[in-house]
Coordinates of N, CA and C in Angstrom, one line a residue:
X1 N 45.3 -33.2 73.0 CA 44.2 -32.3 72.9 C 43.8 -31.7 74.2
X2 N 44.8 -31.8 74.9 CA 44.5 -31.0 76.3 C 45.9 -30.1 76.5
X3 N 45.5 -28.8 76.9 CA 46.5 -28.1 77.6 C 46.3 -26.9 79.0
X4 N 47.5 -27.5 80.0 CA 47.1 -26.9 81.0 C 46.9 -25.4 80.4
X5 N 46.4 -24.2 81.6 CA 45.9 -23.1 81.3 C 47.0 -22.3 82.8
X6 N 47.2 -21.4 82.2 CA 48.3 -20.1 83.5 C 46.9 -19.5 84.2
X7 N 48.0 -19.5 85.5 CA 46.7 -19.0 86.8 C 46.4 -17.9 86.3
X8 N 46.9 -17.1 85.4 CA 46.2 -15.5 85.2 C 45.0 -16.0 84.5
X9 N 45.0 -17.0 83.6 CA 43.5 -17.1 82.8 C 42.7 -18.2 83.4
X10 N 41.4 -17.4 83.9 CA 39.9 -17.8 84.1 C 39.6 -18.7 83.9
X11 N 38.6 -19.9 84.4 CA 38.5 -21.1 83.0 C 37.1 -20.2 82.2
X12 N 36.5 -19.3 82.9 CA 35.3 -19.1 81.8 C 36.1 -18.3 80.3
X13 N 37.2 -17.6 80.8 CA 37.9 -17.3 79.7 C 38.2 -18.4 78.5
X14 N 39.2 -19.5 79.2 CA 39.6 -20.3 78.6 C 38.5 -21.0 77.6
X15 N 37.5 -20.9 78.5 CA 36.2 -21.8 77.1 C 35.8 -21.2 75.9
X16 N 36.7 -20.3 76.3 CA 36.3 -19.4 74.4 C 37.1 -20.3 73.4
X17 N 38.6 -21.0 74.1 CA 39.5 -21.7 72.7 C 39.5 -22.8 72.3
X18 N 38.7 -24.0 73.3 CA 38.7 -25.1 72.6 C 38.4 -25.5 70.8
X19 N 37.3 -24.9 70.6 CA 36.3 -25.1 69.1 C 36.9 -24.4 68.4
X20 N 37.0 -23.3 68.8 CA 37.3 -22.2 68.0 C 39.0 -22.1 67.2
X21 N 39.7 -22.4 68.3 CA 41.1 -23.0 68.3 C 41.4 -24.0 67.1
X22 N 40.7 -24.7 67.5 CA 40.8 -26.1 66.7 C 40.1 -26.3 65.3
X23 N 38.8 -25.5 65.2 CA 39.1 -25.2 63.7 C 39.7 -24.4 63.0
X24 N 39.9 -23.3 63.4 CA 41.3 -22.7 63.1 C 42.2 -23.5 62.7
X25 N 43.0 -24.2 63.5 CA 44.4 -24.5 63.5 C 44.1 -25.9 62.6
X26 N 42.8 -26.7 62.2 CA 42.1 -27.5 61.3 C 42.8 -27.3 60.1
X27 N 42.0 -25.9 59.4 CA 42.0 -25.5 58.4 C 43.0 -24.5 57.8
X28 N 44.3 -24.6 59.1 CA 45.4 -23.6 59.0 C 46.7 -24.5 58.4
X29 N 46.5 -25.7 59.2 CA 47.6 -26.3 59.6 C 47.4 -27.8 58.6
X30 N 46.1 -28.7 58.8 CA 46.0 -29.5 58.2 C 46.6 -30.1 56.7
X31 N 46.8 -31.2 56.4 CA 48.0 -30.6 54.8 C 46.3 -31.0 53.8
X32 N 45.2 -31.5 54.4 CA 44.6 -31.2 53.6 C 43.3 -30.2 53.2
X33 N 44.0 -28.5 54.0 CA 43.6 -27.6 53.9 C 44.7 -26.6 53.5
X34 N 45.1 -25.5 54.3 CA 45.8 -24.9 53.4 C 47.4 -25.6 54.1
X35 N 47.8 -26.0 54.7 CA 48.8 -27.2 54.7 C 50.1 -26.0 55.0
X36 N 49.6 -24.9 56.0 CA 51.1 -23.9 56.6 C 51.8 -24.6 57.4
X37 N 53.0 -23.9 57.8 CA 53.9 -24.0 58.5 C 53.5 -24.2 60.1
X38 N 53.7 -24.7 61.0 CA 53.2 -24.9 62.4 C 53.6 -23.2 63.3
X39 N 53.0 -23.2 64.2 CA 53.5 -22.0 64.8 C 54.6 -22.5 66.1
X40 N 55.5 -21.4 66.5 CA 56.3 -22.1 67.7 C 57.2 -21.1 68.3
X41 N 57.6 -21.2 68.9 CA 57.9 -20.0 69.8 C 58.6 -18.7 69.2
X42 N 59.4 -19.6 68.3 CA 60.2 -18.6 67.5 C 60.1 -19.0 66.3
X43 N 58.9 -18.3 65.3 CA 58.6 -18.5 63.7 C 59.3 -17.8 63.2
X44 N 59.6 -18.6 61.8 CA 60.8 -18.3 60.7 C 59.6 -17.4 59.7
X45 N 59.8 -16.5 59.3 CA 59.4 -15.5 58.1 C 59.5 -15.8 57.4
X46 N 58.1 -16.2 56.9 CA 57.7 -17.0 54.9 C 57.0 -16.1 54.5
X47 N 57.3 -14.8 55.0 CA 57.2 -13.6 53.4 C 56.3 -14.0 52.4
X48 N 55.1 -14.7 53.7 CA 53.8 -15.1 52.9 C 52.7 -14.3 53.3
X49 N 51.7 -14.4 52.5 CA 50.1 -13.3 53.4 C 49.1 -14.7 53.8
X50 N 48.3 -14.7 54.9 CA 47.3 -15.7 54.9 C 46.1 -14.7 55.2
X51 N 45.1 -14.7 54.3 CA 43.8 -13.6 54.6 C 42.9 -14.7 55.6
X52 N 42.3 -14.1 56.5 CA 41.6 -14.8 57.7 C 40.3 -13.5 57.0
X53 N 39.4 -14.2 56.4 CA 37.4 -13.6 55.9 C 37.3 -13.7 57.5
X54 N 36.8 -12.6 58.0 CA 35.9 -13.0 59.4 C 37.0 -13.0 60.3
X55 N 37.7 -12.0 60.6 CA 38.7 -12.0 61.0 C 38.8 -11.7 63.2
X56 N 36.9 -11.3 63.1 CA 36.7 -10.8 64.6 C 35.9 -11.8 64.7
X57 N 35.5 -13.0 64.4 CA 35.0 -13.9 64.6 C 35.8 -14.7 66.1
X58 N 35.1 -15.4 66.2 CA 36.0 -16.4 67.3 C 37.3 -17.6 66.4
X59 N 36.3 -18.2 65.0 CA 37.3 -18.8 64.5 C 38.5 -17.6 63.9
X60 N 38.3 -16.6 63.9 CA 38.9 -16.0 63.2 C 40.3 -15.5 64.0
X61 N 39.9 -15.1 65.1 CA 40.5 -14.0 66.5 C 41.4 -15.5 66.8
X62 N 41.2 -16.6 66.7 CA 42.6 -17.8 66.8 C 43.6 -18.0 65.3
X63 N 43.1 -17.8 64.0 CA 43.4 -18.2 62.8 C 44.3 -17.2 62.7
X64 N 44.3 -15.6 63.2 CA 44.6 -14.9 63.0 C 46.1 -14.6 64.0
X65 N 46.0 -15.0 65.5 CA 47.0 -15.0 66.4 C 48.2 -16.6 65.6
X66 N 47.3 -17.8 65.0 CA 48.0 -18.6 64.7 C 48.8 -18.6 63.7
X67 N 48.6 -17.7 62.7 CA 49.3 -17.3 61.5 C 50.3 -16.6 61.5
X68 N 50.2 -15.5 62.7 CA 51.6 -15.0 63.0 C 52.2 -15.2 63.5
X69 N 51.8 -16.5 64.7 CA 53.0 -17.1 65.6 C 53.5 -18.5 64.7
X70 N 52.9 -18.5 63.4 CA 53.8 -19.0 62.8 C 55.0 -18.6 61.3
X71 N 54.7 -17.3 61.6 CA 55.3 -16.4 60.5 C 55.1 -16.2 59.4
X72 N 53.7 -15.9 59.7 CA 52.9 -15.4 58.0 C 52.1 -13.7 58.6
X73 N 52.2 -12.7 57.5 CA 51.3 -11.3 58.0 C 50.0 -12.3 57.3
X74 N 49.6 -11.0 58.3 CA 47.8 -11.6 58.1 C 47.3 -9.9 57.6
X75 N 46.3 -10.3 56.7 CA 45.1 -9.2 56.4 C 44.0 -9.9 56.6
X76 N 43.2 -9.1 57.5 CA 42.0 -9.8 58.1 C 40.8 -8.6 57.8
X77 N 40.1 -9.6 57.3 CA 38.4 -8.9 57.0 C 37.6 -8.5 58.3
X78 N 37.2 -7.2 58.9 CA 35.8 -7.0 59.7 C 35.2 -6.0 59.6
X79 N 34.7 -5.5 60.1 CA 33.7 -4.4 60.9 C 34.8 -3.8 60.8
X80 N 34.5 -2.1 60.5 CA 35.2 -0.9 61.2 C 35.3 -1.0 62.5
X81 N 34.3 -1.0 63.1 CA 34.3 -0.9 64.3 C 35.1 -2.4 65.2
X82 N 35.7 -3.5 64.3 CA 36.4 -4.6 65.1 C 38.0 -4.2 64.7
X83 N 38.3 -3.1 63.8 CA 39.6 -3.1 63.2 C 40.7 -3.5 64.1
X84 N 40.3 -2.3 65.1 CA 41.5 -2.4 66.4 C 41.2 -3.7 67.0
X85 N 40.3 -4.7 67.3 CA 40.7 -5.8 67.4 C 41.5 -7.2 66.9
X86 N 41.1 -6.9 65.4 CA 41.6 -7.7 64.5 C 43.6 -7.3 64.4
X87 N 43.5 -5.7 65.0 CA 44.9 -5.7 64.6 C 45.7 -6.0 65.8
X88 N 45.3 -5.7 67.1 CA 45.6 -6.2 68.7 C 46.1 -7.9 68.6
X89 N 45.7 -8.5 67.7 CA 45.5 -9.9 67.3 C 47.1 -10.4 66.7
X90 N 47.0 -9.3 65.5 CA 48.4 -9.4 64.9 C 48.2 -9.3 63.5
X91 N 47.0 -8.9 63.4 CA 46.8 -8.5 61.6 C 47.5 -7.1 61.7
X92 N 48.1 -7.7 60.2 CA 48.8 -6.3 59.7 C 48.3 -5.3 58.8
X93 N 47.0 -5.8 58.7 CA 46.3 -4.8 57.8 C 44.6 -5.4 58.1
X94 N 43.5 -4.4 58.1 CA 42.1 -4.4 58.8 C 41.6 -4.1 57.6
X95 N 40.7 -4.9 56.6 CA 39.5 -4.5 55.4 C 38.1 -4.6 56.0
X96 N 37.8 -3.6 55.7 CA 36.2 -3.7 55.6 C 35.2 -4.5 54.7
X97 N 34.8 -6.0 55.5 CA 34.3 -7.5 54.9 C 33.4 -6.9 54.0
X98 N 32.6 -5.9 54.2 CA 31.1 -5.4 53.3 C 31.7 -4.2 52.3
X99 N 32.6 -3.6 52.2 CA 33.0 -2.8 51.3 C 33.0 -3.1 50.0
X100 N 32.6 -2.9 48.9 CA 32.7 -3.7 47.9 C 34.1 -3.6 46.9
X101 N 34.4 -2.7 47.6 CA 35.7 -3.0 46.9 C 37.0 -3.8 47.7
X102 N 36.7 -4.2 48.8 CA 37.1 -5.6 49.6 C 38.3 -6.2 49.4
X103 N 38.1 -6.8 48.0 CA 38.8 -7.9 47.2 C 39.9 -6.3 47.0
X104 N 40.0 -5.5 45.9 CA 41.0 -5.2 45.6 C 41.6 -4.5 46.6
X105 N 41.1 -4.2 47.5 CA 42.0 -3.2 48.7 C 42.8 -4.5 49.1
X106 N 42.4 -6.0 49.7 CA 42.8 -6.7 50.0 C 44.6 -7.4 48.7
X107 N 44.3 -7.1 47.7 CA 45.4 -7.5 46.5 C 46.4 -6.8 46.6
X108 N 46.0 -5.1 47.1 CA 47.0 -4.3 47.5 C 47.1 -4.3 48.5
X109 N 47.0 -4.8 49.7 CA 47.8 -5.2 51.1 C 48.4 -6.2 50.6
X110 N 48.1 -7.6 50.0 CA 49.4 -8.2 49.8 C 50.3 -8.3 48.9
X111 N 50.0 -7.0 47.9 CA 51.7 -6.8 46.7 C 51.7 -7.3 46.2
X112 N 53.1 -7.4 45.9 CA 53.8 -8.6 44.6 C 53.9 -9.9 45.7
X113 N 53.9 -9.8 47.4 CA 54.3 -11.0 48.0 C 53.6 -12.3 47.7
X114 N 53.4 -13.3 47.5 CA 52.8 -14.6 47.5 C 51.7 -14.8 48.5
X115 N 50.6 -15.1 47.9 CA 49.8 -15.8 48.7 C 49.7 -17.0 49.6
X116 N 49.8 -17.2 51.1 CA 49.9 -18.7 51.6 C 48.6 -19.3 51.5
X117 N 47.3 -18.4 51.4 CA 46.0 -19.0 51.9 C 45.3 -18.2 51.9
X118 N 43.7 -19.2 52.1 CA 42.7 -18.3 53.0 C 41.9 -18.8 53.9
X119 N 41.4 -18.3 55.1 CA 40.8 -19.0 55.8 C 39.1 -18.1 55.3
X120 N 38.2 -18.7 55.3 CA 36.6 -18.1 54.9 C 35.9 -18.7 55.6
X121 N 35.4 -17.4 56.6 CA 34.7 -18.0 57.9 C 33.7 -16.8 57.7
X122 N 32.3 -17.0 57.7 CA 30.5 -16.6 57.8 C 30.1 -16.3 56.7
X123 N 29.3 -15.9 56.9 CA 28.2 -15.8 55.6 C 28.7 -15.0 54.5
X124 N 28.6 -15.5 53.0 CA 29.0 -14.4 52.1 C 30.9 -14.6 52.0
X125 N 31.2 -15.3 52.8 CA 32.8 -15.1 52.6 C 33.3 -16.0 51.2
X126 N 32.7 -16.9 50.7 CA 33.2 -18.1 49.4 C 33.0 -17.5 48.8
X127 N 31.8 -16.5 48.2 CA 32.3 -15.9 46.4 C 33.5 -14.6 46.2
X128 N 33.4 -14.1 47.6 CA 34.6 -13.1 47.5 C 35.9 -13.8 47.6
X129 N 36.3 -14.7 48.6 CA 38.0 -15.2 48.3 C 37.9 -16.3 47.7
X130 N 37.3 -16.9 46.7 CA 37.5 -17.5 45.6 C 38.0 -16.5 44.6
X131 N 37.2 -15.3 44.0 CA 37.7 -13.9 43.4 C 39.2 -13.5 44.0
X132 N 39.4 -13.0 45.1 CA 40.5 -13.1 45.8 C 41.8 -14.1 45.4
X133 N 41.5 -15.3 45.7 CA 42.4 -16.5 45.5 C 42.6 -16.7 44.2
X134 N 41.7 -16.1 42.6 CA 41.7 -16.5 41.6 C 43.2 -15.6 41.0
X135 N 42.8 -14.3 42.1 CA 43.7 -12.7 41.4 C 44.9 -12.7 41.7
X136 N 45.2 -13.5 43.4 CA 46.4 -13.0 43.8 C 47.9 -14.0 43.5
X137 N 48.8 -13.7 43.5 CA 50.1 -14.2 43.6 C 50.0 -15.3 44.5
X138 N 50.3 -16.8 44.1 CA 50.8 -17.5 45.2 C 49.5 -18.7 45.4
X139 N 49.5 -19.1 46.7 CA 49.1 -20.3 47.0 C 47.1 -19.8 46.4
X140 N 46.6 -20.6 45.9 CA 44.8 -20.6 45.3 C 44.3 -21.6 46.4
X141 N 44.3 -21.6 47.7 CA 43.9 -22.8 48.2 C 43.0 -22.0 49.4
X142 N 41.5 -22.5 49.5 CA 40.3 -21.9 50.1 C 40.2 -22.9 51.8
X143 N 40.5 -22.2 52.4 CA 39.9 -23.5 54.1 C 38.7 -22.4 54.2
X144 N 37.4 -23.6 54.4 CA 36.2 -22.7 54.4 C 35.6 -23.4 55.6
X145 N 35.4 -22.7 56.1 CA 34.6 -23.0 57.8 C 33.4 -22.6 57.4
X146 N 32.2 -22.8 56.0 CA 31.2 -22.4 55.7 C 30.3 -23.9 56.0
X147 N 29.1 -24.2 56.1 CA 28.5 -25.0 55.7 C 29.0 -25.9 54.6
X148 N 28.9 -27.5 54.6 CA 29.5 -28.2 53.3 C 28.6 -27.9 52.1
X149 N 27.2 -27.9 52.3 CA 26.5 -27.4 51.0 C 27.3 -26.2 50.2
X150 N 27.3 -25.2 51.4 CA 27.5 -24.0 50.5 C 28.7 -24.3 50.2
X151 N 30.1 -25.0 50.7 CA 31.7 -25.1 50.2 C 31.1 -26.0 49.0
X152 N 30.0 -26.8 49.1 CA 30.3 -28.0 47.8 C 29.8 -27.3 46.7
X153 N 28.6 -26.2 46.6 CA 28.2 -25.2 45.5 C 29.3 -24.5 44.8
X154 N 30.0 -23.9 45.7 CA 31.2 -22.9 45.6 C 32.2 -23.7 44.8
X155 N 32.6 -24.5 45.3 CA 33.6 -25.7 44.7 C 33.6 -25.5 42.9
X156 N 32.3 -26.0 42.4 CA 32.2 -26.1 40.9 C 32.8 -24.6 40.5
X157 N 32.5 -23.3 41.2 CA 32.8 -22.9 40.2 C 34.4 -22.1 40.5
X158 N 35.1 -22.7 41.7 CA 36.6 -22.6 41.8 C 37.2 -23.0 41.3
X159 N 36.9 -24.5 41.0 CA 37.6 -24.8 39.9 C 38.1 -24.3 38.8
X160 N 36.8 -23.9 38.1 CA 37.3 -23.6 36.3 C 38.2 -22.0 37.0
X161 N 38.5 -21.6 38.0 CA 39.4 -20.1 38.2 C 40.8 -20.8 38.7
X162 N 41.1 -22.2 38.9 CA 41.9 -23.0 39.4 C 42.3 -22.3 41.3
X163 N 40.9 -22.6 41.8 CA 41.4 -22.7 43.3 C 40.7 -23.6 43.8
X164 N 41.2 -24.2 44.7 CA 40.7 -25.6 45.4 C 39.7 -25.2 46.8
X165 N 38.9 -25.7 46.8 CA 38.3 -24.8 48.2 C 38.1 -26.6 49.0
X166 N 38.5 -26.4 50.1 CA 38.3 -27.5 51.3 C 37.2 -27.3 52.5
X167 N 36.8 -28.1 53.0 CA 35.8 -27.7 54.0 C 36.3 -27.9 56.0
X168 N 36.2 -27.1 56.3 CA 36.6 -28.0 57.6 C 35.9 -28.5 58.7
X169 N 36.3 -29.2 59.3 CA 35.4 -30.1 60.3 C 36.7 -29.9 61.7
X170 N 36.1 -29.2 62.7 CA 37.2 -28.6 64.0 C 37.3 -29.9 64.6
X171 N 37.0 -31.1 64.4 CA 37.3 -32.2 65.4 C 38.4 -33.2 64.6
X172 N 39.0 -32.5 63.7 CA 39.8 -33.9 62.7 C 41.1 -33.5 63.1
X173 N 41.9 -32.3 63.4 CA 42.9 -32.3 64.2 C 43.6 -33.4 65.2
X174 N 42.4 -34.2 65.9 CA 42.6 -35.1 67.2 C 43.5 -36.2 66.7
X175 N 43.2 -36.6 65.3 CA 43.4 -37.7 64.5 C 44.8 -37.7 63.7
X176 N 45.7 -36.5 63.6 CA 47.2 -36.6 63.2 C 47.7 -35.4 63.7
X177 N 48.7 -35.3 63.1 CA 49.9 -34.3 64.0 C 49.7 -32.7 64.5
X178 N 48.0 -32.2 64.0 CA 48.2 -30.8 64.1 C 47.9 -30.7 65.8
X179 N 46.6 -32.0 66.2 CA 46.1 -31.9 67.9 C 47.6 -31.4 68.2
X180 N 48.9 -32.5 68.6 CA 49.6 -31.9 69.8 C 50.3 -31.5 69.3
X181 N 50.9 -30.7 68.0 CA 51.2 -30.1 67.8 C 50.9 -28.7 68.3
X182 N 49.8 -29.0 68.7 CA 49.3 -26.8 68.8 C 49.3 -27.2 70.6
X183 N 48.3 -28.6 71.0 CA 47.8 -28.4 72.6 C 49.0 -28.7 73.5
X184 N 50.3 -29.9 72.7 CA 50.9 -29.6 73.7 C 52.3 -28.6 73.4
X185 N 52.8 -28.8 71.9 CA 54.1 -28.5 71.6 C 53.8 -26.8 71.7
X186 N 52.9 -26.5 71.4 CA 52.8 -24.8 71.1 C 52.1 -24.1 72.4
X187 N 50.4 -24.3 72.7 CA 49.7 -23.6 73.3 C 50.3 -23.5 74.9
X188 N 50.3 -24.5 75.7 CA 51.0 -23.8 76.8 C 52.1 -23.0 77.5
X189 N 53.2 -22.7 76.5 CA 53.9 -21.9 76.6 C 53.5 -20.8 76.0
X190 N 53.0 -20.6 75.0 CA 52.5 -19.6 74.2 C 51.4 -18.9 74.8
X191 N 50.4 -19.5 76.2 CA 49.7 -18.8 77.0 C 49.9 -18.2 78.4
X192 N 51.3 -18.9 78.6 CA 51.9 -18.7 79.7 C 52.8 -17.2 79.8
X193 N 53.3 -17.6 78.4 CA 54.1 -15.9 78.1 C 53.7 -14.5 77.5
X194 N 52.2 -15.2 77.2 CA 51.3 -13.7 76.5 C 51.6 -13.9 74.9
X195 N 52.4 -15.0 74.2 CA 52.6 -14.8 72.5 C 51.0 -15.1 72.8
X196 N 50.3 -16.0 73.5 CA 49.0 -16.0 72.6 C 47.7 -15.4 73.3
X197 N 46.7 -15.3 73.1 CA 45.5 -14.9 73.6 C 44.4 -15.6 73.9
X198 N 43.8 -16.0 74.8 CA 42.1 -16.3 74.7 C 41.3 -15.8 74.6
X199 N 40.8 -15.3 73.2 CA 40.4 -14.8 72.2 C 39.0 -15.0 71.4
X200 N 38.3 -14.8 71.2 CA 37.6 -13.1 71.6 C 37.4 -13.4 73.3
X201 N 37.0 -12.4 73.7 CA 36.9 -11.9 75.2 C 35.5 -12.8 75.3
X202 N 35.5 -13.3 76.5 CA 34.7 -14.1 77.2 C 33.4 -13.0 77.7
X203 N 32.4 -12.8 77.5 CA 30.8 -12.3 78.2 C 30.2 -13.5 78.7
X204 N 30.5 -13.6 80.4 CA 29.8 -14.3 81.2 C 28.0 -14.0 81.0
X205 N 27.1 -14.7 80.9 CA 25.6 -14.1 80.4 C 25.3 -15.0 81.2
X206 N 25.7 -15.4 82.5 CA 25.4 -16.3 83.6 C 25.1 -17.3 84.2
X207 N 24.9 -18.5 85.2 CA 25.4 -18.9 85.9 C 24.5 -20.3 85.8
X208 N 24.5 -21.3 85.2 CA 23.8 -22.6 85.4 C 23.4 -23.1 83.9
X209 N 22.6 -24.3 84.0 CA 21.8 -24.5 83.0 C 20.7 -24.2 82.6
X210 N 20.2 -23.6 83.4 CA 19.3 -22.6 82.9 C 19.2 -21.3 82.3
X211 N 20.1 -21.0 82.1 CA 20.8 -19.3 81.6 C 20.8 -20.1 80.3
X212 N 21.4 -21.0 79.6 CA 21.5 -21.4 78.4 C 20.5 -21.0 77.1
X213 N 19.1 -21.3 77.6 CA 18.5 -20.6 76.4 C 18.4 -19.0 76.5
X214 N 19.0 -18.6 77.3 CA 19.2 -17.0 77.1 C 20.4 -16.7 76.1
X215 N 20.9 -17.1 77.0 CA 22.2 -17.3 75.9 C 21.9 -17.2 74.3
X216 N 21.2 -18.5 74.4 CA 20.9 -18.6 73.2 C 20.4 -17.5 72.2
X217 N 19.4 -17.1 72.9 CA 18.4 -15.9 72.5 C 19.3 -14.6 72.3
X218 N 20.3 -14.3 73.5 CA 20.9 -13.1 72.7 C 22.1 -13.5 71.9
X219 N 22.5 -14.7 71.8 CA 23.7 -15.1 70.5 C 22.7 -14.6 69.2
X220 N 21.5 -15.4 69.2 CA 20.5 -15.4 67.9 C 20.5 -14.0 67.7
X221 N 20.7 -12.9 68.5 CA 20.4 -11.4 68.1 C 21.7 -10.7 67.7
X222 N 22.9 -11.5 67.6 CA 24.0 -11.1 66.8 C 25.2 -10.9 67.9
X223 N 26.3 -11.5 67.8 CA 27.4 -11.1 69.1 C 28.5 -10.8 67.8
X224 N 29.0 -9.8 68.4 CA 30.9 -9.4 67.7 C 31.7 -9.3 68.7
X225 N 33.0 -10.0 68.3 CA 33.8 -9.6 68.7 C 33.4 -10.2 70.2
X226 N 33.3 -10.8 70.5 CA 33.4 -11.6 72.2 C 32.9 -12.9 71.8
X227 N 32.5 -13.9 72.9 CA 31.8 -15.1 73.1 C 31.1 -15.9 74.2
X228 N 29.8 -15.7 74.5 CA 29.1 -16.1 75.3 C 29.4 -17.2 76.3
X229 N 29.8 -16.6 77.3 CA 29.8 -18.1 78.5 C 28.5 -18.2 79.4
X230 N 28.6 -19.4 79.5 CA 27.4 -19.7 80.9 C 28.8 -20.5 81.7
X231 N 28.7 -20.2 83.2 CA 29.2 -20.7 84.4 C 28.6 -21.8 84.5
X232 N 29.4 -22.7 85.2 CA 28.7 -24.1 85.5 C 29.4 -24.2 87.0

């Protein structure tokens, strides 16, 4: 669960990947979520789609570099305004999460190809890719980085559409093969050569423990696409 970091990256950078990383790679990789392929220097093409809901998110901006350094396209949900970052990432296709027609633009990005997953990260993301997961070709299996209440509501009615929805917890990695699989066998070579990113961009909001409830105060007013650091 530790990996060194390349002198080009900051550590206030680097504190964007720990959590974010790691639920990600939880609910990507775990076999009891959607149970993909590992990522590694050189991924074999499984001509699979994995949809990353929330795709400019922090969990999302790692779910999404992780899926194609393990050889899956990604269609990732954001903001118009995050497209170009969601696709900088390695998504091969950018939906608009609030559009209501969402789900089917998303059915036609991934074709006749097979579904590997989904990852459903913020608010509102479990009734759409359960809909999603019910329609498309291939794998019906939900990794929800939502609240357990709300994944345990959702649940009942995935079922009777036969998709399984799982909940994730970013700290269960530590406990079988996915931790050093990603911290030691993958991440430091993969940050050393640029395959991966520290992701979303780091906003220093400054310098001690006492900056923290600011922090706080402008996270509470809504952040996209970056992630608040305080210096220590």
């Amino acid at each position: 669960m530790v990996s060194p970091i390349p002198d080009s990256l900051t550590f206030a950078q680097a504190a964007v990947l720990p959590l974010a990383l790691s639920t990600a790679a939880t609910g990507m990789f775990q076999q009891d979520h959607l149970g993909l392929a590992m990522p590694g220097a050189e991924p074999v093409d499984h001509a699979e789609t994995v949809v990353v809901w929330g795709g400019s998110t922090s969990v999302g901006s790692n779910a999404i570099q992780l899926a194609r350094n393990a050889g899956y396209q990604v269609v990732a949900t954001a903001s118009p305004h995050n497209f170009d970052h969601v696709r900088a990432l390695g998504a091969a296709h950018a939906v608009d999460r609030n559009s209501p027609g969402a789900v089917e633009e998303i059915l036609e990005r991934i074709g006749g190809g097979p579904l590997a997953g989904i990852l459903a990260i913020g608010s509102g993301s479990l009734p759409k890719t359960v809909t999603l997961a019910a329609r498309a070709p291939g794998g019906k299996r939900i990794a929800s980085a939502q609240p357990e209440l709300f994944t345990r509501i959702t649940r009942r009615r995935a079922r009777r559409h036969g998709v399984r929805v799982s909940s994730i917890w970013g700290g269960t990695l530590k406990d079988n093969e996915v931790g050093p699989a990603i911290y030691t066998n993958f991440l430091p070579t993969a940050l050393a050569t640029g395959a991966y990113r520290a992701a979303p961009d780091a906003t220093v909001v400054g310098h001690g423990l006492a900056r923290i409830p600011h922090a706080l105060r402008e996270l509470k007013n809504g952040v996209s696409a970056k992630k608040l650091v305080v210096t220590l």
